[in-house]
XYZ file of C-alpha atoms in Angstrom:
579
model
C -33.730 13.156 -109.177
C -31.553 12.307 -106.186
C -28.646 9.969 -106.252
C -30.739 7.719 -103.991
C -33.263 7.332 -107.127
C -30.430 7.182 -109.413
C -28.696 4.137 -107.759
C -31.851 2.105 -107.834
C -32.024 2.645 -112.051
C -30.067 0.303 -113.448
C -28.599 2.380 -116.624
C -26.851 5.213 -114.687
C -26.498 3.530 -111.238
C -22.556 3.097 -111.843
C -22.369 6.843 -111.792
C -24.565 7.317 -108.937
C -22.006 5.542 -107.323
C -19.515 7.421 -108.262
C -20.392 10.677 -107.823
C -21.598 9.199 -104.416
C -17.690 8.096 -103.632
C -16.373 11.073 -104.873
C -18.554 13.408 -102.782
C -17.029 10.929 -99.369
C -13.968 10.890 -100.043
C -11.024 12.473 -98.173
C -10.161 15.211 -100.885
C -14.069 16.761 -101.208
C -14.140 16.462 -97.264
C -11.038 18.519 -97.281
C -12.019 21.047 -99.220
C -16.070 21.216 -98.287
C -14.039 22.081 -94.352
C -11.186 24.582 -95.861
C -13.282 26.816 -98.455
C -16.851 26.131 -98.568
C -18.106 25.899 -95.066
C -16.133 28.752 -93.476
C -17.708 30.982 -96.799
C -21.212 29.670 -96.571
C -21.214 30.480 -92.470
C -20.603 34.096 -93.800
C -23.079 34.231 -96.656
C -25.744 32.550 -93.763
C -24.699 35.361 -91.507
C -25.693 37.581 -93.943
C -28.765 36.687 -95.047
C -29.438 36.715 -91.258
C -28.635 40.288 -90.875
C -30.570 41.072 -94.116
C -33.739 39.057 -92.992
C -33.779 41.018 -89.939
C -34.137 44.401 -91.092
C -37.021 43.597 -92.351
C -36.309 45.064 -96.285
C -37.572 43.385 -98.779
C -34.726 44.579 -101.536
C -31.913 43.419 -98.736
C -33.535 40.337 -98.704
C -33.981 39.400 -102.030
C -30.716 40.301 -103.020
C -28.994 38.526 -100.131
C -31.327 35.120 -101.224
C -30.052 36.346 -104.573
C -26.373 35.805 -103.596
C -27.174 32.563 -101.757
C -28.332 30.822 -104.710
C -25.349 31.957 -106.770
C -23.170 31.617 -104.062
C -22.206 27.553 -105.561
C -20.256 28.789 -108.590
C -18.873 31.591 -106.461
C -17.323 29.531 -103.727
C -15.847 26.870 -105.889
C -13.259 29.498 -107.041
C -9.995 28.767 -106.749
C -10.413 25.097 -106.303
C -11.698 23.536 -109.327
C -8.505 22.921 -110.264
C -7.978 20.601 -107.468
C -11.767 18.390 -108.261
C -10.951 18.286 -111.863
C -11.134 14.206 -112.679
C -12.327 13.494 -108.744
C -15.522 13.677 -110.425
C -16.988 11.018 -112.603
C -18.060 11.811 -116.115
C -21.495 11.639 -117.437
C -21.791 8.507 -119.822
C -24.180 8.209 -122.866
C -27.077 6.479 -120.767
C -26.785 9.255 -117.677
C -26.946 11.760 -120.765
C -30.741 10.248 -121.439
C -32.145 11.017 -118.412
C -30.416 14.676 -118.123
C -32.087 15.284 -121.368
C -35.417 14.239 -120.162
C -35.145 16.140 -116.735
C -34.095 19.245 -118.817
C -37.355 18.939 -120.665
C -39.570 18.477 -117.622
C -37.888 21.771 -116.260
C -38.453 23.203 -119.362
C -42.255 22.644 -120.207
C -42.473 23.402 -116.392
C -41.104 27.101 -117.031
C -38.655 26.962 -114.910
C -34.774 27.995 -115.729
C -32.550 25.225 -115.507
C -29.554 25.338 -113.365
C -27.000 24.218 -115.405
C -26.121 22.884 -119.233
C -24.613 19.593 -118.498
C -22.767 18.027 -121.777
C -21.592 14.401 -121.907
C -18.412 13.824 -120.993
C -17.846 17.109 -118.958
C -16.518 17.285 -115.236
C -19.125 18.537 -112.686
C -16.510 20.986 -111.637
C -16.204 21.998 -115.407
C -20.206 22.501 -115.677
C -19.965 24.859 -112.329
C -17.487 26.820 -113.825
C -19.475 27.387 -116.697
C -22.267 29.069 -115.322
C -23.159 32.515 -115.925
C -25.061 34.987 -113.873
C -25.811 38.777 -114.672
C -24.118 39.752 -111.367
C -22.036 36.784 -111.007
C -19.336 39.520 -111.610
C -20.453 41.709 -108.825
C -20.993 39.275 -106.306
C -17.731 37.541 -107.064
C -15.897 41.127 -106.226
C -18.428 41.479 -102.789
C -16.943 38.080 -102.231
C -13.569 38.364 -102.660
C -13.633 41.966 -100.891
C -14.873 40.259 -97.677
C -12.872 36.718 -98.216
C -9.373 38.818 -97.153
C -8.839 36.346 -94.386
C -5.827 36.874 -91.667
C -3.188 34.045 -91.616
C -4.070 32.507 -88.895
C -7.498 31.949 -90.074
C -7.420 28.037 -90.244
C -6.019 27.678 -86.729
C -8.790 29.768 -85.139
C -11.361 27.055 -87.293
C -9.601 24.280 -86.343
C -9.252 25.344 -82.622
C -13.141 26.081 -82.695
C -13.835 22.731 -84.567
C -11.788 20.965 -81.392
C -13.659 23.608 -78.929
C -17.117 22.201 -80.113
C -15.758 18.476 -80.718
C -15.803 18.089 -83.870
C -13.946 17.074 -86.885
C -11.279 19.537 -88.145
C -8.423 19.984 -90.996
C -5.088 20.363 -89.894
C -3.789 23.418 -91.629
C -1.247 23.677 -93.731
C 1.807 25.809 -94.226
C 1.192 29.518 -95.682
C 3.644 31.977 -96.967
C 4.427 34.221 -93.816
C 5.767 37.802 -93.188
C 8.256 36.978 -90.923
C 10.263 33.490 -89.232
C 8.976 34.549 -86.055
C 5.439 34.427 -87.277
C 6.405 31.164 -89.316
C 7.737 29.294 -86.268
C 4.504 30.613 -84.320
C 2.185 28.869 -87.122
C 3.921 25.970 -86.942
C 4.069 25.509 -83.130
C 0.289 26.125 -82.961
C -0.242 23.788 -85.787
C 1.514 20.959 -84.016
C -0.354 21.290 -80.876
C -3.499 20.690 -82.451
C -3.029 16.992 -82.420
C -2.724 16.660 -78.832
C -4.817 20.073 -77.591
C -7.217 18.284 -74.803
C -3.933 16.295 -73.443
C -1.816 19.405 -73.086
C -2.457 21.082 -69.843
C -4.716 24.317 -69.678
C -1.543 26.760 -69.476
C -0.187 25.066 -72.444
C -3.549 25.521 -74.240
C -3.518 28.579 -73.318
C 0.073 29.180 -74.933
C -1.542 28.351 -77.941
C -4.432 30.946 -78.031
C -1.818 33.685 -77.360
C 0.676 32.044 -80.091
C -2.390 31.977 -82.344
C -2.952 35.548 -81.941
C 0.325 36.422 -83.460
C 1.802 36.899 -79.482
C 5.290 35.158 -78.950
C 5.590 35.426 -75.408
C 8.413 34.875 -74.102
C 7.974 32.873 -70.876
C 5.566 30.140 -72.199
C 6.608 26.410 -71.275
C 7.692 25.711 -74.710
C 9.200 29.182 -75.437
C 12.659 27.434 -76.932
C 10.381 25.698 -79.153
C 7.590 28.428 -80.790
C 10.295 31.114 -81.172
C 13.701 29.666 -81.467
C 16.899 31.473 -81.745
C 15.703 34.898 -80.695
C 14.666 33.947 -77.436
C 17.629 35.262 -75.702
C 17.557 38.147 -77.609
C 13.759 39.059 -77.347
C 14.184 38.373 -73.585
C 17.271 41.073 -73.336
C 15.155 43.781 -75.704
C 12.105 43.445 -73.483
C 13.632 44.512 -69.898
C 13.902 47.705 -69.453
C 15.649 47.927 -65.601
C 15.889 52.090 -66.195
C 12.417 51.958 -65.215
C 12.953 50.534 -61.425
C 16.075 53.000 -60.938
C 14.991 55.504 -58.098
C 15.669 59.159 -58.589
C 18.093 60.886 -56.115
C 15.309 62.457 -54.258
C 13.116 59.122 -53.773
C 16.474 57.783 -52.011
C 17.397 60.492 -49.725
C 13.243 60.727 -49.033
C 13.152 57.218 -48.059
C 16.860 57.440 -46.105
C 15.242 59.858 -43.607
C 12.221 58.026 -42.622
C 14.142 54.539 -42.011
C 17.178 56.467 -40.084
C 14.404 57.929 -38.185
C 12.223 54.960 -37.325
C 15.005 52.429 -36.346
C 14.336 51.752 -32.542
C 17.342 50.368 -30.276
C 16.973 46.572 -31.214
C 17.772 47.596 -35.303
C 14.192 47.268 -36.017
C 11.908 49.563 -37.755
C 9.667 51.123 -35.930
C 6.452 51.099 -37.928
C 4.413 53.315 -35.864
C 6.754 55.978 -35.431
C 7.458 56.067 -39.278
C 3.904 56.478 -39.706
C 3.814 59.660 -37.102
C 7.007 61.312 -39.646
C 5.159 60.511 -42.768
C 1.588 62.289 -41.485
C 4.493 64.878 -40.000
C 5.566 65.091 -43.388
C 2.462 65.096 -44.795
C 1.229 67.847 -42.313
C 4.249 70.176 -43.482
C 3.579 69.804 -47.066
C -0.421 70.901 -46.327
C 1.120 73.774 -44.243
C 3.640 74.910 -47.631
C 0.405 75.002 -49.918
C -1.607 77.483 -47.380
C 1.393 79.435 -47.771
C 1.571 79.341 -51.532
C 4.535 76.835 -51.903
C 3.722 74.769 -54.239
C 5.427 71.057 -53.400
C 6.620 68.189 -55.590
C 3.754 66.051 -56.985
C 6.144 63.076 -57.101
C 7.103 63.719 -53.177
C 3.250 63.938 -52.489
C 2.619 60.891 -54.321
C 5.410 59.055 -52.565
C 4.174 60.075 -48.676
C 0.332 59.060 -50.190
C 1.553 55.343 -50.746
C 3.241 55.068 -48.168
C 0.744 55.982 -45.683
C -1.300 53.288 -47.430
C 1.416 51.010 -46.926
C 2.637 51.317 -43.484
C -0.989 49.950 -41.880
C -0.557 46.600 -43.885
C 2.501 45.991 -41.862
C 1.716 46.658 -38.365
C 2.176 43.313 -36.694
C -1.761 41.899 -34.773
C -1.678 39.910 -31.539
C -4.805 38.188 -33.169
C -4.636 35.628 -36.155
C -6.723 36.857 -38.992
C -8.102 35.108 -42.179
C -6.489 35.793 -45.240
C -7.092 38.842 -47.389
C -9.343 37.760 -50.073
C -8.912 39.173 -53.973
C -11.517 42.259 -53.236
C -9.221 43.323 -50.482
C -6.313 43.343 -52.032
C -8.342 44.765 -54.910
C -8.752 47.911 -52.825
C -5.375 48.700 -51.986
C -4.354 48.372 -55.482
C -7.236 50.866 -56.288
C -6.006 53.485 -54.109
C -2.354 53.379 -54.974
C -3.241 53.580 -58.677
C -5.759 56.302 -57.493
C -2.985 58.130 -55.944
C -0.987 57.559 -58.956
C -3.538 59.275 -61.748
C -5.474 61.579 -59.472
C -5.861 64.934 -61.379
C -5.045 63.194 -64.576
C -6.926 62.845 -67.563
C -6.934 58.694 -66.687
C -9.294 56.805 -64.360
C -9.069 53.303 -62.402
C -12.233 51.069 -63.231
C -12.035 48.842 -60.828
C -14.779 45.746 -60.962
C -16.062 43.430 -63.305
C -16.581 45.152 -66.343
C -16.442 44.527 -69.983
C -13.425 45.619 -72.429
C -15.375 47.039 -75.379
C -13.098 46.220 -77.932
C -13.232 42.555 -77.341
C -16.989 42.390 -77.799
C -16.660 43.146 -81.714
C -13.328 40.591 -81.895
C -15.613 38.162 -80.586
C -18.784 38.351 -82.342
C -16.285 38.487 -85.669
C -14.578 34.929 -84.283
C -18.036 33.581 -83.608
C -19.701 34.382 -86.780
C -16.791 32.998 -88.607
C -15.986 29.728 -87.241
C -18.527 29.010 -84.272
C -21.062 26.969 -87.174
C -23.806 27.925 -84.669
C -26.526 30.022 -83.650
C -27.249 31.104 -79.705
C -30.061 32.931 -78.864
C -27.674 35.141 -76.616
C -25.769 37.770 -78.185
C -21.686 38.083 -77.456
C -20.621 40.112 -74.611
C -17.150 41.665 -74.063
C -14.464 40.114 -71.863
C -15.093 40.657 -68.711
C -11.869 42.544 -67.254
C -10.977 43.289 -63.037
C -8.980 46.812 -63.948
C -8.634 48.908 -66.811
C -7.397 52.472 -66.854
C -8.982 54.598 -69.028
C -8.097 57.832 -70.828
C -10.869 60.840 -71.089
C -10.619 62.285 -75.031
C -12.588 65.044 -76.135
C -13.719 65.970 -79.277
C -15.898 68.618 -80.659
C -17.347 69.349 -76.739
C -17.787 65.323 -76.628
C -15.974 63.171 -74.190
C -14.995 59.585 -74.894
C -13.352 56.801 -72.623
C -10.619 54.936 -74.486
C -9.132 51.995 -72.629
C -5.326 52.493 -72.684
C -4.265 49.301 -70.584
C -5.495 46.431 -68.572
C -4.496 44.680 -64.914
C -5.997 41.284 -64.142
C -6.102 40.397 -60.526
C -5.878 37.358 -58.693
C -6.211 36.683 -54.756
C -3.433 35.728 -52.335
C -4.926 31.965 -52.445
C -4.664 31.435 -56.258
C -2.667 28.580 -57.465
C 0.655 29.400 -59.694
C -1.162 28.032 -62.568
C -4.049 30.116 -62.286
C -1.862 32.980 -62.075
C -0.102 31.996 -65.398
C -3.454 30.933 -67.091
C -4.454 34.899 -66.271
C -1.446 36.028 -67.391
C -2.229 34.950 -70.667
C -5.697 36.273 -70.823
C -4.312 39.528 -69.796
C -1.834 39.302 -73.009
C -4.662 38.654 -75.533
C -6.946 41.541 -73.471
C -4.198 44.423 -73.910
C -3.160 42.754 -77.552
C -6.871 43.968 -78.470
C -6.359 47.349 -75.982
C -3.177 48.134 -78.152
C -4.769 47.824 -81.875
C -7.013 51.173 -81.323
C -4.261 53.426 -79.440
C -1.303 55.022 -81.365
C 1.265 53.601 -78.870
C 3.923 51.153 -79.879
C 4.297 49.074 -77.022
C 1.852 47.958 -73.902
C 2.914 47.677 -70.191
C 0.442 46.131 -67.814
C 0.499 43.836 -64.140
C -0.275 40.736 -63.567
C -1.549 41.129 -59.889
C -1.308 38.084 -57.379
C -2.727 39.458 -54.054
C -0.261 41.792 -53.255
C 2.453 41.442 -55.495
C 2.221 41.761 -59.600
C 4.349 41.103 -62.469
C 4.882 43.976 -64.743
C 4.490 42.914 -68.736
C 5.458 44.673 -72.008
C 4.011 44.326 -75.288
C 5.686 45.728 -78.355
C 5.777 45.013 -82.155
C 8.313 42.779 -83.637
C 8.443 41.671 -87.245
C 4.422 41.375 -87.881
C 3.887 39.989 -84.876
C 3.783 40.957 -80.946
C 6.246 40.316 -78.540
C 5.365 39.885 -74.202
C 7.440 39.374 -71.564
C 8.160 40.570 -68.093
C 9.959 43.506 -67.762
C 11.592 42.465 -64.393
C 13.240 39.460 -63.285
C 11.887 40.457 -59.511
C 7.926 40.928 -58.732
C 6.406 44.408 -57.584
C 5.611 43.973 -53.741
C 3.503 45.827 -51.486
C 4.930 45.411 -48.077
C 2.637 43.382 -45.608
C 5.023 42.643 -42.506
C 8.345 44.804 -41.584
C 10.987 42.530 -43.194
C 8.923 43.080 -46.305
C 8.804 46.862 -45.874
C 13.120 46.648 -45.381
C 12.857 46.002 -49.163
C 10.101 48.087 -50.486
C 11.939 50.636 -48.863
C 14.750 50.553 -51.219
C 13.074 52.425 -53.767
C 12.757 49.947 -57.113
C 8.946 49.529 -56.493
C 8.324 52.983 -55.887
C 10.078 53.991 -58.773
C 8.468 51.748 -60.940
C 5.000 52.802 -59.968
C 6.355 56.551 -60.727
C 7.660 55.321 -64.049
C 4.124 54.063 -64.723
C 2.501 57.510 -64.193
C 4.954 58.492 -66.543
C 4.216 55.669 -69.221
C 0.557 56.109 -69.048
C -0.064 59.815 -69.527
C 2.361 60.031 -72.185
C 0.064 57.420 -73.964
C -3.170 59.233 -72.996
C -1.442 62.152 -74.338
C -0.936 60.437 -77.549
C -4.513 59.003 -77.506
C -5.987 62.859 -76.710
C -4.205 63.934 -79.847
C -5.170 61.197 -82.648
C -8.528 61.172 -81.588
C -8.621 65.008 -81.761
C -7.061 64.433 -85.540
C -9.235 65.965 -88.161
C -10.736 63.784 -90.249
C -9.300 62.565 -93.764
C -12.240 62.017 -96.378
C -9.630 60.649 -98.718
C -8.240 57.050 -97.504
C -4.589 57.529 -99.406
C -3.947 61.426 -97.837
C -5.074 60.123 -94.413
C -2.334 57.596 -94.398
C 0.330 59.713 -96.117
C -0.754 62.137 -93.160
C -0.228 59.889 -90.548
C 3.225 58.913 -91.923
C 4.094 62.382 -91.967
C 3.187 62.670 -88.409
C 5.164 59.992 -87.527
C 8.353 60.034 -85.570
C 12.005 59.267 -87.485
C 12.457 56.700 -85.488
C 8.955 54.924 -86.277
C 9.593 55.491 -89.892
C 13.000 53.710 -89.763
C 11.805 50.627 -87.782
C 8.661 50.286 -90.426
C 11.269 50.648 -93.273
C 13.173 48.326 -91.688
C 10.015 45.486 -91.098
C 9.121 46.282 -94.657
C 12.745 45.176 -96.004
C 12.746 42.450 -93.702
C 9.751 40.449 -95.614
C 10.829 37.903 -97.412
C 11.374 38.308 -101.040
C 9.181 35.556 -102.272
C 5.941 36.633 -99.574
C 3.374 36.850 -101.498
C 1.241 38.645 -98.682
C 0.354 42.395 -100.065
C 1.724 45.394 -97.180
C -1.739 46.426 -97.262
C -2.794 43.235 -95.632
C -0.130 43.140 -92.812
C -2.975 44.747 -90.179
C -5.518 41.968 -91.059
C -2.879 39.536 -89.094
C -3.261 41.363 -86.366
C -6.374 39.388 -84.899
C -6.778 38.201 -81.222
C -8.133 34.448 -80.396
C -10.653 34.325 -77.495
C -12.320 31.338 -75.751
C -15.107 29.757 -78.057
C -18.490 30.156 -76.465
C -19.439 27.040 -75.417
C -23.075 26.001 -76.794
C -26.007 26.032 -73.995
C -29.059 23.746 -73.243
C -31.283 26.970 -74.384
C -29.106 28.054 -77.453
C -30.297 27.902 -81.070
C -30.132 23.977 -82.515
C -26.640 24.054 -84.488
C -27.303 25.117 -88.340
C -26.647 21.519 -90.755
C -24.578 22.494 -93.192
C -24.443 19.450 -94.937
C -28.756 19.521 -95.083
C -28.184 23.641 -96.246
C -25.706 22.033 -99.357
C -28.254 19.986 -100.254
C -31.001 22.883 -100.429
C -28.730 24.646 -102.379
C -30.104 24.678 -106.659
């Protein structure tokens, strides 16, 4: 019998009522959004795998776990629903008697002994199943949420408008990733009145990212701003060697005409000069600087960009400036075991960080499957293995054109974060650089590991600048970009180097020697600075070391629902379906 029926009999209507009240009310709202309906989207997404590989075992077992699934999820919160419920009174007790005969005579097993007087949460945690013991463990082993779990609901509950739980305060590893909760917490209120970099903040906050130029940076990570700011530049790597300066001293004492100028046509006759003279030293089996080489390269790509035109001409749009960037970085990695992938193409690893997000807190079904982020540059690193080659992506530039707004330059900026936050989880390197490009100058970023969470900000004060006019080229001239982009080179093969050898690792077949292998491997240093986060966790956390990767997730835009997707599952009709 439904409560509907029940209300219209006039011995047990009262607790109809009742249990009608208590099933509306703020507490069982509260905790049908915080444990059951994130817990039944997985079991659903289950069954849905199950159902489609067509196996009739996989599919009775997963229906198997869905109808047991009501005692299973009500762990750990019974507790909290003990006496929200209304009892069972003598006249109720009749017509639970009779209904247990019905199902009875009908041969069917009842659900549940009820007893008079007994909670409902009492009777559901008095139920027994034959496996209830080993789906509770295949529960538990997949319910080892990240912290940040309830923000990435409640920021997909706002995403598809509707009604979330604000959530509340959880036992962190660290203050940094404490004050990071809380400031994404207290944006929630007011997300769709913020503006979109500020929303934005909040994804990368969410992802466990303090970065350290965000509007309300004094705010999310407090008292360690200053210092996080100072630990993140690193000005050694815009210092020009000796031989960059005395390179770049010939070419502008050379080219300076009689009005103090440089000549930019005449210093790009002595750099192909140059050029010619290093081509003549390898025919006679000198071998020649690759740095020097690299150095005349750019520069001959430079020098047309600032020749001065009689004629006005339209700006240069993104793909333009696109290709210049692609042939410096060309010039940079040629011969290397890295390659520029220039174009709109996807970043793997973001495909399976989405689909997880999606499947988690989305609540609905699209007839389109996830695809990855779609990315503007990545440089990749070719591993081999066994005779097999792999691409892994070791780092990620985002471009924008000359026209772009400052905010959409910031708003990129963040995406590019959150895209080399997910790069950085599958390579063995400890911190990330990347650009920001706007048309043709870029921002250089770092991303490192600080205290169970990630820290990003710029590495420079002063952007990168490829010269377009001649009081432009006075500066670039100096060295610091040049260096940088040699300091780069330097960066990345190390990591690719680093990436080579782990994936070339033999394989462990036991878990606990793999990891006591790795540690061995290990640098001093690294082993110091994890000793050193592991004595820094506060002595009351209650969050096991073996969990500390599982924070390590990365929030992405919620796909938004289209006029041809799937209708969006009811969960409160599937509750109801449920014995």
């Amino acid at each position: 019998m439904t409560f509907g029926q029940l209300e219209k009999e006039r011995e047990y209507s009262t607790w109809a009522k009742g249990m009608k009240t208590a099933l509306s009310s703020d507490q069982c709202k509260y905790w049908r959004a915080r444990y059951l309906l994130p817990r039944q989207s997985r079991l659903h997404g289950l069954f849905q795998r199950t159902k489609d590989q067509q196996s009739k075992g996989a599919v009775s077992g997963a229906s198997r776990i869905l109808k047991k699934a009501q005692s299973i999820l009500s762990e750990g919160v019974l507790d909290d629903l003990d006496g929200l419920w209304p009892t069972v009174d003598s006249k109720t007790s009749t017509a639970v008697d009779e209904s247990r005969r019905t199902t009875e005579d009908s041969g069917i097993e009842p659900a549940a002994e009820v007893g008079v007087g007994t909670p409902v949460s009492q009777i559901i945690r008095n139920r027994e199943d034959d496996n209830a013991e080993d789906l509770e463990t295949e529960i538990n082993a997949d319910n080892h949420t990240h912290l940040f779990y309830e923000v990435f609901q409640a920021l997909y509950d706002i995403a598809h408008n509707r009604k979330y739980v604000l959530p509340t305060g959880r036992r962190m590893q660290s203050k940094l990733q404490e004050r990071l909760f809380n400031y994404t917490v207290e944006q929630l209120p007011v997300f769709k009145e913020i503006s979109k970099t500020r929303q934005k903040d909040v994804y990368v906050a969410a992802s466990s990212i303090a970065h350290l130029h965000m509007e309300d940076a004094v705010i999310a990570i407090g008292e360690d701003l200053e210092h996080l700011i100072e630990k993140t530049r690193n000005l050694k790597l815009a210092e020009p060697p000796s031989y960059l300066i005395d390179t770049l001293r010939l070419f502008k004492e050379d080219s300076y005409d009689e009005n103090g100028e440089i000549n930019i046509p005449r210093m790009t006759l002595l750099v192909n000069k140059e050029i010619g003279n290093i081509a003549s030293n390898e025919l006679d089996g000198n071998r020649t600087d690759t740095n020097s080489q690299i150095i005349l390269d750019i520069l001959r790509i430079v020098l047309p960009l600032c020749k001065e035109d009689a004629v006005p001409r339209p700006n240069d749009t993104e793909q333009k400036c696109q290709s210049v960037w692609q042939r410096i970085l060309e010039i940079l990695f040629a011969d290397t075991r890295i390659s520029v992938v220039i174009g709109e193409t996807g970043l793997a690893s973001t495909k399976t960080e989405r689909a997880e997000n999606e499947a988690a807190h989305s609540g609905t079904s699209t007839n389109k499957p996830v695809m990855p982020r779609k990315v503007d540059c990545k440089l990749v690193a070719s591993v081999v293995k066994a005779k097999k080659w792999e691409f892994k992506p070791i780092s990620n530039f985002e471009f924008k054109s000359m026209q772009a707004s400052s905010q959409q330059v910031e708003i990129q900026a963040r995406k590019n974060m959150r895209l080399n936050h997910s790069i950085s989880k599958n390579i063995p390197s400890k911190e990330q650089l990347f650009l920001n490009i706007h048309g043709y100058s870029a921002q250089l970023y770092r991303l490192w590991e600080y205290e169970s969470v990630h820290v990003c900000g710029r590495v420079f004060d002063e952007e990168l600048v490829i010269p377009t006019c001649e009081p432009e080229l006075e500066w670039f001239l100096d060295g610091k970009c040049l260096a940088t982009l040699l300091s780069l080179r330097t960066h990345f093969l190390r990591v690719a180097q680093e990436v080579q050898r782990d994936h070339a690792r033999p394989i462990k077949t036991d878990v606990a020697t793999q990891v006591q292998f790795r540690q061995a491997e290990a640098s001093p240093a690294r082993q110091q600075q994890s000793t050193q986060e592991t004595n820094n966790l506060p002595a009351e956390s209650n969050v096991p070391l073996a969990l500390c990767q599982l924070t390590n997730n990365t929030f992405y835009t919620p796909k938004r629902p289209r006029a041809n997707s799937a209708t969006v599952i009811d969960l409160n009709k599937k509750l109801k379906e449920w014995p």
